[in-house]
Amino acid sequence: MSYNNEKIFVQGWIRNCRFQKKVFFINLNDGTCLKDLQIVCKENITIDFNYIKEKLQIGAAIYVTGRFIMTSDSVQPFELLASKIIILGTSSNQYPIQPKKHSRTFLRQLTHLRLRTKLFGAIFRIRSSVCQTIHNFFHQEGFFYIQTPIITSGDCEGAGELFQVTTLDLNQIPLDKNRHVNYQKDFFGKKTFLTVSGQLEAEALALSLNKVYTFGPTFRAENSHTTRHISEFWMIEPEMAFYNLQQNIELAQKMLQKVIQKCLEENIQDFEFLQQHIETQLIERLRTVVHLKVFPKITYEEALSILLKSNVKFENKIFYGADLASEHEKFLTEVYFKTPVFIIDWPIKIKAFYMKNNLDNKTVASMDLLVPKVGELIGGSQREENLDVLMQKIKDFNINRKELEWYLDLRRFGSCIHSGFGVGLERLLIYMTGIDNIRDVIAFPRVNK
Amino acid sequence: MSYNNEKIFVQGWIRNCRFQKKVFFINLNDGTCLKDLQIVCKENITIDFNYIKEKLQIGAAIYVTGRFIMTSDSVQPFELLASKIIILGTSSNQYPIQPKKHSRTFLRQLTHLRLRTKLFGAIFRIRSSVCQTIHNFFHQEGFFYIQTPIITSGDCEGAGELFQVTTLDLNQIPLDKNRHVNYQKDFFGKKTFLTVSGQLEAEALALSLNKVYTFGPTFRAENSHTTRHISEFWMIEPEMAFYNLQQNIELAQKMLQKVIQKCLEENIQDFEFLQQHIETQLIERLRTVVHLKVFPKITYEEALSILLKSNVKFENKIFYGADLASEHEKFLTEVYFKTPVFIIDWPIKIKAFYMKNNLDNKTVASMDLLVPKVGELIGGSQREENLDVLMQKIKDFNINRKELEWYLDLRRFGSCIHSGFGVGLERLLIYMTGIDNIRDVIAFPRVNK
């Protein structure tokens, strides 16, 4: 069936207009895809030609009926010959999004309007696709989607600064007899925070439902003004009963490859736009990752040895027990391997208490996936399933065990090996879009003053 | 291909054991489905029969290899004849989840273990299915999945009590020269809260990407101990450019029906279990909803008139301008219509400022979907797209306009009719499972002290 000459209607926003004496052209976009529809208006239009012409400002919303015309032009394979135009919502010359290049810094002040630009439209259609593909991937792999709590009572991860959540009147803080804040009077009767990770709760549910994943917001109150950090971001945290570290690694690779592959299929126009304007080799870079059979995997010690042998003068010292700095990650993944690379078996002391001790009693069965442009994209581990070892680690890490009795129950009753990892959604988007600032891949970024 | 006599391995948790002299039976469950696998152990097992027998406690995690045997029994169509059993994680007689009926009140104290019961396993597999189906539905309908901010700076909805988010040290609150809290020193340089709804931001994105939906947590710091309220819950909020109220209503009905239909297909065993133990007519009730052509739709005024004519003695007075009380909702949806029912065109004053004024200047183009068992399940409206009317409403509602200038921009530049609604995930689950307490359909309920 050919749509040529079919009568149709469209609604959307004016991206641009070109006026000639007896004809004018409108680029109309309804947000659903990158490309505009060209609308051709000739004098035979049923509304006053000059009146309409005046109202057609960039950003206005219009309703158009007309005939769909197939053209022989391959760049513009069809257009709409308008018979009627209705102005739904006018615009004005105050409209800040004009058909020219705006800096991303400027657009960051206009979060409510910036998705109307080609660039941000592309980024956020891809973001949606990434999210929906992730859900779809886990569904097909037999995972249950769970929600872990946002308001929590502790920082067991030791992941950094926390946001406090309270209903106390800060102008009239109730005090206890020691003149400290009386949290008995707070909403939950204790001090509460925003979550930094849903992992511990996800473990409880994996040891009930087998394979689960979270998809939700997490928070860090870090005073950081880098292009990689943000106070509120979204995390995906799968957690699997009966999985060891190697199975965990294979799942992470499979997830990443499937997500990239599917999103490239669904959003190729948007990726092409990004390739044209943001990163020249973007699509090829992503395709290469999809086709990799196995991502390289090295131990932390091997990573140190590669770095030491590199003859590069790093600013940060390399020694056993030090975390890798950004420059080290960059070297390993961008210069040495030129692909994503798993670093496994990290020293016990620089990783979280819940990670499984290896037999060497020096390292844990953990993995970080480093990728070019981003550095650490995924962090995960096998979890310590042995009750005695875990209790000792809680002690060694100076963590309040009372808060974790429920977590220890998971090792008291039907413990089993299990593993999981966390992916930062925004970091994944930086990786997939080539955009270099995390504030440009989340709709309403939350950063400190 | 027949699996009969195939050698397989399974891993899972012991739900129950029955011992006879030379044989014993284990009910094993790995969390992925309701039904247990029966494992038959005879003396020819490769590990010491008596040793194993001792370790086989309810809740222990085991690994079993053996042969898959098709039986002629229809209740138990297959079983596993064990050749080897490995204890992965022991249990003890302290394990609180025993093969007997536990009260849900008791299990609410054990949120980390309760999903191991048949009942909570069923509820949370259905919950996962509902969530994944919702994503799938919106994806197929061409919606973009967006994330609106969790930390916000105002309560434009007037939806109720807010949780404050802060990094100030509550033992040492910094004061300004008027001896008030100096929010300049807080993390964001101003007072911030947890979101009650992502709708206003969703509107901005719908007017960029056309059709969008959120799926995220929202918060109410209400001191409420009902079975319907909770402080942290999940909401789905679709928002559509160029949709009027009627299209909004049709989408809400379609979504509800598709979700129910798909989840019944995917989780029939779990629904059958709920039907057996929670609500005798559950599946029929849900199927009836799926097959309804059009949900009844009445105006608020018609609802009042039905209530007044009912001759029922309600505790809460019925008069124009009053919100419907729970007893009224119950009567309309459970007694009068016996189906879901849309109530539209509510008085301006009892609905939010952003809803579109009808031509009568008395009511707004809003809709509530009431359903049996729950009352209000969905609330939505067409949004006021006229700048002047909206500014007047902001004034009438005594809302600080300065905080909403960005929102007004959406009406200044390319405004168009648009609509949306919100669904409370946990209420939807109450409706779909027959469970009567909201704390039993969210994994880790957050309620005030």
Tab-separated table of N, CA and C in Angstrom, chain A residues 11-13 30-32 59 61 88-90 92 95 112 115-116 125 127-128 131-132 135 139 143-145 147 149-151 163-167 170-171 180-181 184 187-189 194 201 204 207-210 213 219 221-222 231-232 234 242 266 406 409 412-415 444 446-449, chain B residues 11-13 30-32 59 61 88-90 92 95 112 115-116 125 127-128 131-132 135 139 143-145 147 149-151 163-167 170-171 180-181 183-184 187-189 194 201 204 207-210 213 219 221-222 231-232 234 242 266 406 409 412-415 444 446-449:
chain	number	residue	atom	x	y	z
A	11	GLN	N	0.536	16.735	14.325
A	11	GLN	CA	0.641	17.764	15.355
A	11	GLN	C	2.094	17.779	15.833
A	12	GLY	N	2.600	18.953	16.070
A	12	GLY	CA	3.982	19.011	16.526
A	12	GLY	C	4.429	20.442	16.723
A	13	TRP	N	5.728	20.591	16.863
A	13	TRP	CA	6.297	21.907	17.137
A	13	TRP	C	7.164	22.354	15.973
A	30	ASP	N	7.508	16.236	16.147
A	30	ASP	CA	6.590	15.925	17.256
A	30	ASP	C	7.290	15.227	18.417
A	31	GLY	N	8.615	15.215	18.402
A	31	GLY	CA	9.370	14.669	19.534
A	31	GLY	C	9.659	13.194	19.462
A	32	THR	N	8.939	12.466	18.608
A	32	THR	CA	9.085	11.010	18.610
A	32	THR	C	10.319	10.535	17.854
A	59	GLY	N	9.064	27.066	17.680
A	59	GLY	CA	8.590	26.594	18.982
A	59	GLY	C	7.081	26.518	19.114
A	61	ALA	N	3.267	25.333	18.620
A	61	ALA	CA	2.644	24.034	18.378
A	61	ALA	C	1.538	24.218	17.360
A	88	LEU	N	-1.933	25.800	17.685
A	88	LEU	CA	-2.391	25.285	18.988
A	88	LEU	C	-1.810	26.127	20.118
A	89	GLY	N	-0.556	26.466	19.994
A	89	GLY	CA	0.096	27.280	21.031
A	89	GLY	C	1.163	28.127	20.371
A	90	THR	N	1.077	29.411	20.568
A	90	THR	CA	2.042	30.308	19.927
A	90	THR	C	3.399	30.220	20.624
A	92	SER	N	7.187	32.899	20.866
A	92	SER	CA	7.529	34.320	20.783
A	92	SER	C	9.009	34.434	20.495
A	95	TYR	N	11.536	32.926	22.875
A	95	TYR	CA	11.776	31.476	22.964
A	95	TYR	C	13.265	31.190	22.864
A	112	HIS	N	13.934	22.341	31.403
A	112	HIS	CA	12.542	22.087	31.021
A	112	HIS	C	12.311	22.225	29.516
A	115	LEU	N	15.130	19.303	26.010
A	115	LEU	CA	14.840	18.081	25.264
A	115	LEU	C	14.153	18.372	23.932
A	116	ARG	N	13.820	19.639	23.702
A	116	ARG	CA	13.246	20.002	22.404
A	116	ARG	C	14.321	20.180	21.332
A	125	ARG	N	15.887	9.925	23.940
A	125	ARG	CA	15.252	8.759	23.314
A	125	ARG	C	16.140	7.536	23.514
A	127	ARG	N	18.226	7.164	26.027
A	127	ARG	CA	18.114	6.833	27.455
A	127	ARG	C	16.891	5.942	27.705
A	128	SER	N	15.773	6.317	27.116
A	128	SER	CA	14.558	5.516	27.284
A	128	SER	C	14.762	4.110	26.737
A	131	CYS	N	16.883	2.006	29.049
A	131	CYS	CA	16.124	1.562	30.228
A	131	CYS	C	15.165	0.429	29.880
A	132	GLN	N	14.419	0.614	28.823
A	132	GLN	CA	13.440	-0.408	28.462
A	132	GLN	C	14.140	-1.692	28.030
A	135	HIS	N	15.200	-3.633	31.169
A	135	HIS	CA	14.078	-4.378	31.738
A	135	HIS	C	13.792	-5.631	30.917
A	139	HIS	N	14.045	-9.536	32.092
A	139	HIS	CA	12.815	-10.322	32.009
A	139	HIS	C	13.085	-11.615	31.228
A	143	PHE	N	14.733	-12.934	35.407
A	143	PHE	CA	14.908	-12.147	36.627
A	143	PHE	C	13.584	-11.520	37.067
A	144	PHE	N	13.439	-11.365	38.375
A	144	PHE	CA	12.304	-10.619	38.909
A	144	PHE	C	12.749	-9.190	39.214
A	145	TYR	N	11.915	-8.252	38.795
A	145	TYR	CA	12.194	-6.835	39.051
A	145	TYR	C	11.686	-6.506	40.458
A	147	GLN	N	11.869	-3.705	44.007
A	147	GLN	CA	12.178	-2.348	44.444
A	147	GLN	C	12.688	-2.395	45.878
A	149	PRO	N	14.268	-0.291	49.306
A	149	PRO	CA	13.824	0.984	49.886
A	149	PRO	C	14.744	2.158	49.552
A	150	ILE	N	14.142	3.326	49.434
A	150	ILE	CA	14.884	4.563	49.173
A	150	ILE	C	15.293	5.187	50.513
A	151	ILE	N	14.372	5.184	51.454
A	151	ILE	CA	14.688	5.697	52.787
A	151	ILE	C	15.250	4.540	53.607
A	163	PHE	N	22.564	11.812	52.414
A	163	PHE	CA	21.505	12.791	52.641
A	163	PHE	C	20.638	12.297	53.784
A	164	GLN	N	20.346	13.182	54.712
A	164	GLN	CA	19.451	12.808	55.792
A	164	GLN	C	18.012	13.123	55.403
A	165	VAL	N	17.097	12.267	55.833
A	165	VAL	CA	15.672	12.462	55.571
A	165	VAL	C	14.985	12.675	56.903
A	166	THR	N	14.216	13.738	57.027
A	166	THR	CA	13.626	14.035	58.325
A	166	THR	C	12.314	14.791	58.183
A	167	THR	N	11.468	14.681	59.197
A	167	THR	CA	10.295	15.554	59.271
A	167	THR	C	10.391	16.488	60.472
A	170	LEU	N	13.450	22.032	61.550
A	170	LEU	CA	14.853	22.392	61.779
A	170	LEU	C	15.017	23.682	62.579
A	171	ASN	N	13.946	24.459	62.646
A	171	ASN	CA	13.990	25.657	63.492
A	171	ASN	C	13.707	25.329	64.957
A	180	HIS	N	21.188	16.212	72.728
A	180	HIS	CA	21.369	15.807	71.334
A	180	HIS	C	20.003	15.737	70.669
A	181	VAL	N	20.032	15.669	69.326
A	181	VAL	CA	18.776	15.554	68.593
A	181	VAL	C	18.011	14.322	69.083
A	184	GLN	N	13.802	10.018	68.468
A	184	GLN	CA	12.516	9.404	68.820
A	184	GLN	C	11.354	10.208	68.257
A	187	PHE	N	10.182	11.106	62.162
A	187	PHE	CA	9.085	10.344	61.546
A	187	PHE	C	9.194	8.842	61.793
A	188	PHE	N	10.391	8.311	61.612
A	188	PHE	CA	10.560	6.859	61.778
A	188	PHE	C	11.086	6.485	63.157
A	189	GLY	N	11.219	7.484	64.045
A	189	GLY	CA	11.723	7.196	65.384
A	189	GLY	C	13.207	6.919	65.418
A	194	LEU	N	18.884	8.758	52.666
A	194	LEU	CA	18.580	8.259	51.327
A	194	LEU	C	19.569	7.150	50.972
A	201	GLU	N	19.507	-5.372	50.513
A	201	GLU	CA	18.116	-5.841	50.446
A	201	GLU	C	17.910	-6.743	49.230
A	204	ALA	N	18.695	-10.240	50.052
A	204	ALA	CA	17.613	-10.950	50.759
A	204	ALA	C	16.586	-11.489	49.771
A	207	LEU	N	17.872	-14.419	47.642
A	207	LEU	CA	17.864	-15.673	48.398
A	207	LEU	C	16.436	-16.138	48.683
A	208	SER	N	15.476	-15.455	48.072
A	208	SER	CA	14.078	-15.892	48.126
A	208	SER	C	13.555	-16.219	46.728
A	209	LEU	N	13.838	-15.330	45.767
A	209	LEU	CA	13.263	-15.460	44.422
A	209	LEU	C	14.287	-15.886	43.366
A	210	ASN	N	15.544	-16.069	43.782
A	210	ASN	CA	16.594	-16.592	42.909
A	210	ASN	C	17.366	-15.522	42.135
A	213	TYR	N	16.531	-8.028	40.179
A	213	TYR	CA	17.293	-6.804	39.898
A	213	TYR	C	16.501	-5.596	40.362
A	219	PHE	N	21.717	7.844	45.863
A	219	PHE	CA	22.092	9.212	46.229
A	219	PHE	C	23.472	9.268	46.873
A	221	ALA	N	25.769	12.456	48.678
A	221	ALA	CA	25.884	13.888	48.989
A	221	ALA	C	27.336	14.324	48.923
A	222	GLU	N	27.965	14.042	47.792
A	222	GLU	CA	29.367	14.403	47.636
A	222	GLU	C	29.510	15.815	47.093
A	231	SER	N	24.525	14.019	42.395
A	231	SER	CA	24.009	13.629	43.714
A	231	SER	C	22.897	12.594	43.643
A	232	GLU	N	22.166	12.608	42.529
A	232	GLU	CA	21.028	11.699	42.384
A	232	GLU	C	21.189	10.996	41.051
A	234	TRP	N	20.651	6.952	38.784
A	234	TRP	CA	19.881	5.711	38.740
A	234	TRP	C	20.815	4.519	38.604
A	242	PHE	N	23.172	-18.595	43.712
A	242	PHE	CA	23.897	-19.697	43.073
A	242	PHE	C	24.841	-19.252	41.943
A	266	GLU	N	17.272	0.160	17.578
A	266	GLU	CA	16.062	0.970	17.791
A	266	GLU	C	16.275	2.452	17.508
A	406	TRP	N	19.753	-8.803	60.482
A	406	TRP	CA	18.868	-9.351	59.439
A	406	TRP	C	19.687	-9.886	58.266
A	409	ASP	N	21.215	-13.124	59.063
A	409	ASP	CA	20.221	-14.204	58.957
A	409	ASP	C	20.297	-14.901	57.599
A	412	ARG	N	22.626	-17.438	58.056
A	412	ARG	CA	22.258	-18.426	59.089
A	412	ARG	C	21.316	-19.479	58.534
A	413	PHE	N	20.473	-19.064	57.609
A	413	PHE	CA	19.406	-19.935	57.140
A	413	PHE	C	19.486	-20.106	55.623
A	414	GLY	N	20.045	-21.205	55.196
A	414	GLY	CA	20.059	-21.505	53.763
A	414	GLY	C	20.969	-20.615	52.960
A	415	SER	N	22.130	-20.322	53.508
A	415	SER	CA	23.105	-19.518	52.763
A	415	SER	C	23.573	-20.261	51.520
A	444	PHE	N	16.910	16.065	34.857
A	444	PHE	CA	16.967	17.165	35.812
A	444	PHE	C	18.086	16.887	36.813
A	446	ARG	N	20.797	16.817	39.682
A	446	ARG	CA	20.866	17.350	41.037
A	446	ARG	C	22.325	17.452	41.441
A	447	VAL	N	22.833	18.664	41.540
A	447	VAL	CA	24.216	18.879	41.948
A	447	VAL	C	24.247	19.930	43.040
A	448	ASN	N	25.289	19.859	43.865
A	448	ASN	CA	25.327	20.790	44.990
A	448	ASN	C	25.690	22.188	44.532
A	449	LYS	N	25.401	23.106	45.412
A	449	LYS	CA	25.578	24.529	45.098
A	449	LYS	C	27.043	24.863	44.877
B	11	GLN	N	19.309	-26.565	42.267
B	11	GLN	CA	19.734	-25.911	43.503
B	11	GLN	C	18.528	-25.171	44.053
B	12	GLY	N	18.373	-25.190	45.357
B	12	GLY	CA	17.222	-24.495	45.919
B	12	GLY	C	17.188	-24.654	47.421
B	13	TRP	N	16.042	-24.275	47.969
B	13	TRP	CA	15.881	-24.304	49.418
B	13	TRP	C	14.830	-25.337	49.802
B	30	ASP	N	13.219	-23.215	44.288
B	30	ASP	CA	14.326	-22.296	44.004
B	30	ASP	C	13.864	-20.852	43.837
B	31	GLY	N	12.620	-20.578	44.202
B	31	GLY	CA	12.134	-19.206	44.197
B	31	GLY	C	11.526	-18.750	42.888
B	32	THR	N	11.780	-19.479	41.815
B	32	THR	CA	11.318	-18.992	40.517
B	32	THR	C	9.844	-19.273	40.248
B	59	GLY	N	14.589	-24.812	55.124
B	59	GLY	CA	15.305	-23.564	54.868
B	59	GLY	C	16.732	-23.745	54.391
B	61	ALA	N	19.895	-24.663	52.075
B	61	ALA	CA	20.113	-24.619	50.629
B	61	ALA	C	20.887	-25.861	50.221
B	88	LEU	N	24.563	-26.794	50.758
B	88	LEU	CA	25.242	-25.524	50.454
B	88	LEU	C	25.228	-24.606	51.672
B	89	GLY	N	24.095	-24.558	52.325
B	89	GLY	CA	23.968	-23.718	53.516
B	89	GLY	C	22.958	-24.349	54.441
B	90	THR	N	23.383	-24.575	55.666
B	90	THR	CA	22.493	-25.231	56.616
B	90	THR	C	21.418	-24.274	57.102
B	92	SER	N	18.532	-24.056	60.763
B	92	SER	CA	18.509	-24.511	62.156
B	92	SER	C	17.064	-24.497	62.625
B	95	TYR	N	15.080	-21.277	62.531
B	95	TYR	CA	14.565	-20.686	61.285
B	95	TYR	C	13.085	-20.361	61.425
B	112	HIS	N	13.010	-9.583	55.473
B	112	HIS	CA	14.141	-10.167	54.737
B	112	HIS	C	13.951	-11.645	54.444
B	115	LEU	N	9.661	-13.377	51.732
B	115	LEU	CA	9.443	-13.750	50.329
B	115	LEU	C	9.753	-15.230	50.077
B	116	ARG	N	10.286	-15.909	51.103
B	116	ARG	CA	10.515	-17.353	50.967
B	116	ARG	C	9.241	-18.167	51.192
B	125	ARG	N	6.294	-12.253	42.765
B	125	ARG	CA	6.444	-12.605	41.351
B	125	ARG	C	5.407	-11.850	40.521
B	127	ARG	N	4.144	-8.956	41.392
B	127	ARG	CA	4.588	-7.556	41.389
B	127	ARG	C	5.607	-7.302	40.271
B	128	SER	N	6.557	-8.210	40.154
B	128	SER	CA	7.561	-8.075	39.101
B	128	SER	C	6.908	-8.106	37.726
B	131	CYS	N	5.149	-4.866	36.936
B	131	CYS	CA	6.099	-3.793	36.595
B	131	CYS	C	6.644	-3.973	35.187
B	132	GLN	N	7.066	-5.179	34.884
B	132	GLN	CA	7.652	-5.412	33.565
B	132	GLN	C	6.595	-5.261	32.468
B	135	HIS	N	6.095	-1.533	31.735
B	135	HIS	CA	7.145	-1.011	30.853
B	135	HIS	C	6.905	-1.455	29.407
B	139	HIS	N	6.161	0.887	26.165
B	139	HIS	CA	7.105	0.790	25.052
B	139	HIS	C	6.355	0.530	23.745
B	143	PHE	N	5.741	5.153	24.014
B	143	PHE	CA	6.114	6.089	25.083
B	143	PHE	C	7.611	6.014	25.375
B	144	PHE	N	8.168	7.142	25.787
B	144	PHE	CA	9.534	7.167	26.277
B	144	PHE	C	9.520	7.111	27.799
B	145	TYR	N	10.383	6.253	28.329
B	145	TYR	CA	10.506	6.115	29.787
B	145	TYR	C	11.453	7.204	30.271
B	147	GLN	N	12.947	9.657	33.764
B	147	GLN	CA	13.080	9.701	35.224
B	147	GLN	C	13.002	11.151	35.669
B	149	PRO	N	12.991	14.023	38.886
B	149	PRO	CA	13.840	14.071	40.085
B	149	PRO	C	13.142	13.602	41.363
B	150	ILE	N	13.931	13.007	42.244
B	150	ILE	CA	13.422	12.551	43.539
B	150	ILE	C	13.574	13.683	44.555
B	151	ILE	N	14.708	14.363	44.523
B	151	ILE	CA	14.908	15.506	45.416
B	151	ILE	C	14.372	16.748	44.702
B	163	PHE	N	8.809	14.992	53.284
B	163	PHE	CA	10.072	14.674	53.932
B	163	PHE	C	11.104	15.700	53.494
B	164	GLN	N	11.841	16.223	54.438
B	164	GLN	CA	12.908	17.144	54.093
B	164	GLN	C	14.203	16.374	53.873
B	165	VAL	N	14.998	16.825	52.919
B	165	VAL	CA	16.291	16.217	52.619
B	165	VAL	C	17.362	17.243	52.935
B	166	THR	N	18.341	16.852	53.735
B	166	THR	CA	19.346	17.836	54.151
B	166	THR	C	20.694	17.181	54.425
B	167	THR	N	21.749	17.981	54.326
B	167	THR	CA	23.049	17.519	54.809
B	167	THR	C	23.521	18.368	55.986
B	170	LEU	N	22.174	18.320	62.275
B	170	LEU	CA	21.013	18.726	63.053
B	170	LEU	C	21.377	19.113	64.489
B	171	ASN	N	22.573	18.709	64.917
B	171	ASN	CA	23.033	19.138	66.236
B	171	ASN	C	23.656	20.527	66.200
B	180	HIS	N	16.969	32.157	61.796
B	180	HIS	CA	16.303	31.038	61.130
B	180	HIS	C	17.361	30.135	60.504
B	181	VAL	N	16.928	28.922	60.137
B	181	VAL	CA	17.863	28.001	59.490
B	181	VAL	C	18.456	28.669	58.243
B	183	TYR	N	19.602	28.096	54.987
B	183	TYR	CA	19.637	27.064	53.946
B	183	TYR	C	20.691	27.317	52.879
B	184	GLN	N	21.255	28.510	52.889
B	184	GLN	CA	22.415	28.751	52.021
B	184	GLN	C	23.511	27.720	52.288
B	187	PHE	N	23.011	21.543	51.334
B	187	PHE	CA	23.687	20.974	50.169
B	187	PHE	C	23.345	21.682	48.856
B	188	PHE	N	22.063	21.949	48.673
B	188	PHE	CA	21.639	22.572	47.423
B	188	PHE	C	21.476	24.089	47.552
B	189	GLY	N	21.820	24.615	48.717
B	189	GLY	CA	21.688	26.053	48.929
B	189	GLY	C	20.252	26.498	49.121
B	194	LEU	N	11.640	15.364	49.431
B	194	LEU	CA	11.423	14.205	48.559
B	194	LEU	C	10.163	14.438	47.736
B	201	GLU	N	7.348	17.870	35.998
B	201	GLU	CA	8.522	17.661	35.153
B	201	GLU	C	8.169	16.758	33.965
B	204	ALA	N	6.918	18.761	31.156
B	204	ALA	CA	7.978	19.406	30.357
B	204	ALA	C	8.524	18.433	29.323
B	207	LEU	N	6.060	17.629	26.471
B	207	LEU	CA	6.009	18.712	25.484
B	207	LEU	C	7.319	18.802	24.698
B	208	SER	N	8.202	17.825	24.911
B	208	SER	CA	9.420	17.705	24.109
B	208	SER	C	9.430	16.400	23.311
B	209	LEU	N	9.076	15.299	23.995
B	209	LEU	CA	9.182	13.969	23.378
B	209	LEU	C	7.830	13.342	23.032
B	210	ASN	N	6.742	14.079	23.319
B	210	ASN	CA	5.402	13.647	22.932
B	210	ASN	C	4.689	12.768	23.962
B	213	TYR	N	6.516	8.453	30.208
B	213	TYR	CA	5.992	7.984	31.489
B	213	TYR	C	7.135	7.878	32.482
B	219	PHE	N	6.822	9.957	47.778
B	219	PHE	CA	6.873	9.962	49.240
B	219	PHE	C	5.791	10.842	49.854
B	221	ALA	N	4.855	12.026	53.910
B	221	ALA	CA	5.158	11.890	55.338
B	221	ALA	C	3.881	12.008	56.159
B	222	GLU	N	2.913	11.188	55.816
B	222	GLU	CA	1.631	11.247	56.525
B	222	GLU	C	1.652	10.343	57.749
B	231	SER	N	4.542	5.465	53.479
B	231	SER	CA	5.323	6.689	53.286
B	231	SER	C	6.123	6.693	51.992
B	232	GLU	N	6.474	5.525	51.527
B	232	GLU	CA	7.296	5.406	50.316
B	232	GLU	C	6.600	4.423	49.402
B	234	TRP	N	5.557	3.449	44.967
B	234	TRP	CA	5.990	3.633	43.574
B	234	TRP	C	4.815	4.077	42.718
B	242	PHE	N	-0.924	16.450	23.199
B	242	PHE	CA	-2.032	16.364	22.233
B	242	PHE	C	-3.129	15.375	22.654
B	266	GLU	N	1.031	-14.846	32.598
B	266	GLU	CA	2.397	-15.155	33.045
B	266	GLU	C	2.446	-15.823	34.416
B	406	TRP	N	9.278	28.204	35.274
B	406	TRP	CA	9.675	27.225	34.247
B	406	TRP	C	8.449	26.468	33.721
B	409	ASP	N	6.562	28.547	31.363
B	409	ASP	CA	7.227	28.559	30.049
B	409	ASP	C	6.605	27.539	29.093
B	412	ARG	N	4.025	29.242	27.534
B	412	ARG	CA	4.444	30.428	26.767
B	412	ARG	C	4.955	30.040	25.385
B	413	PHE	N	5.533	28.873	25.293
B	413	PHE	CA	6.209	28.479	24.054
B	413	PHE	C	5.670	27.143	23.554
B	414	GLY	N	4.782	27.209	22.600
B	414	GLY	CA	4.299	25.980	21.975
B	414	GLY	C	3.407	25.152	22.877
B	415	SER	N	2.538	25.812	23.626
B	415	SER	CA	1.598	25.091	24.492
B	415	SER	C	0.633	24.278	23.641
B	444	PHE	N	9.882	-3.809	51.368
B	444	PHE	CA	10.340	-3.243	52.637
B	444	PHE	C	9.534	-1.990	52.947
B	446	ARG	N	7.839	1.280	54.358
B	446	ARG	CA	8.276	2.388	55.199
B	446	ARG	C	7.047	3.048	55.809
B	447	VAL	N	6.901	2.861	57.114
B	447	VAL	CA	5.764	3.480	57.803
B	447	VAL	C	6.267	4.188	59.048
B	448	ASN	N	5.515	5.199	59.470
B	448	ASN	CA	6.003	5.962	60.618
B	448	ASN	C	5.831	5.189	61.904
B	449	LYS	N	6.563	5.652	62.879
B	449	LYS	CA	6.638	4.969	64.174
B	449	LYS	C	5.284	4.973	64.868
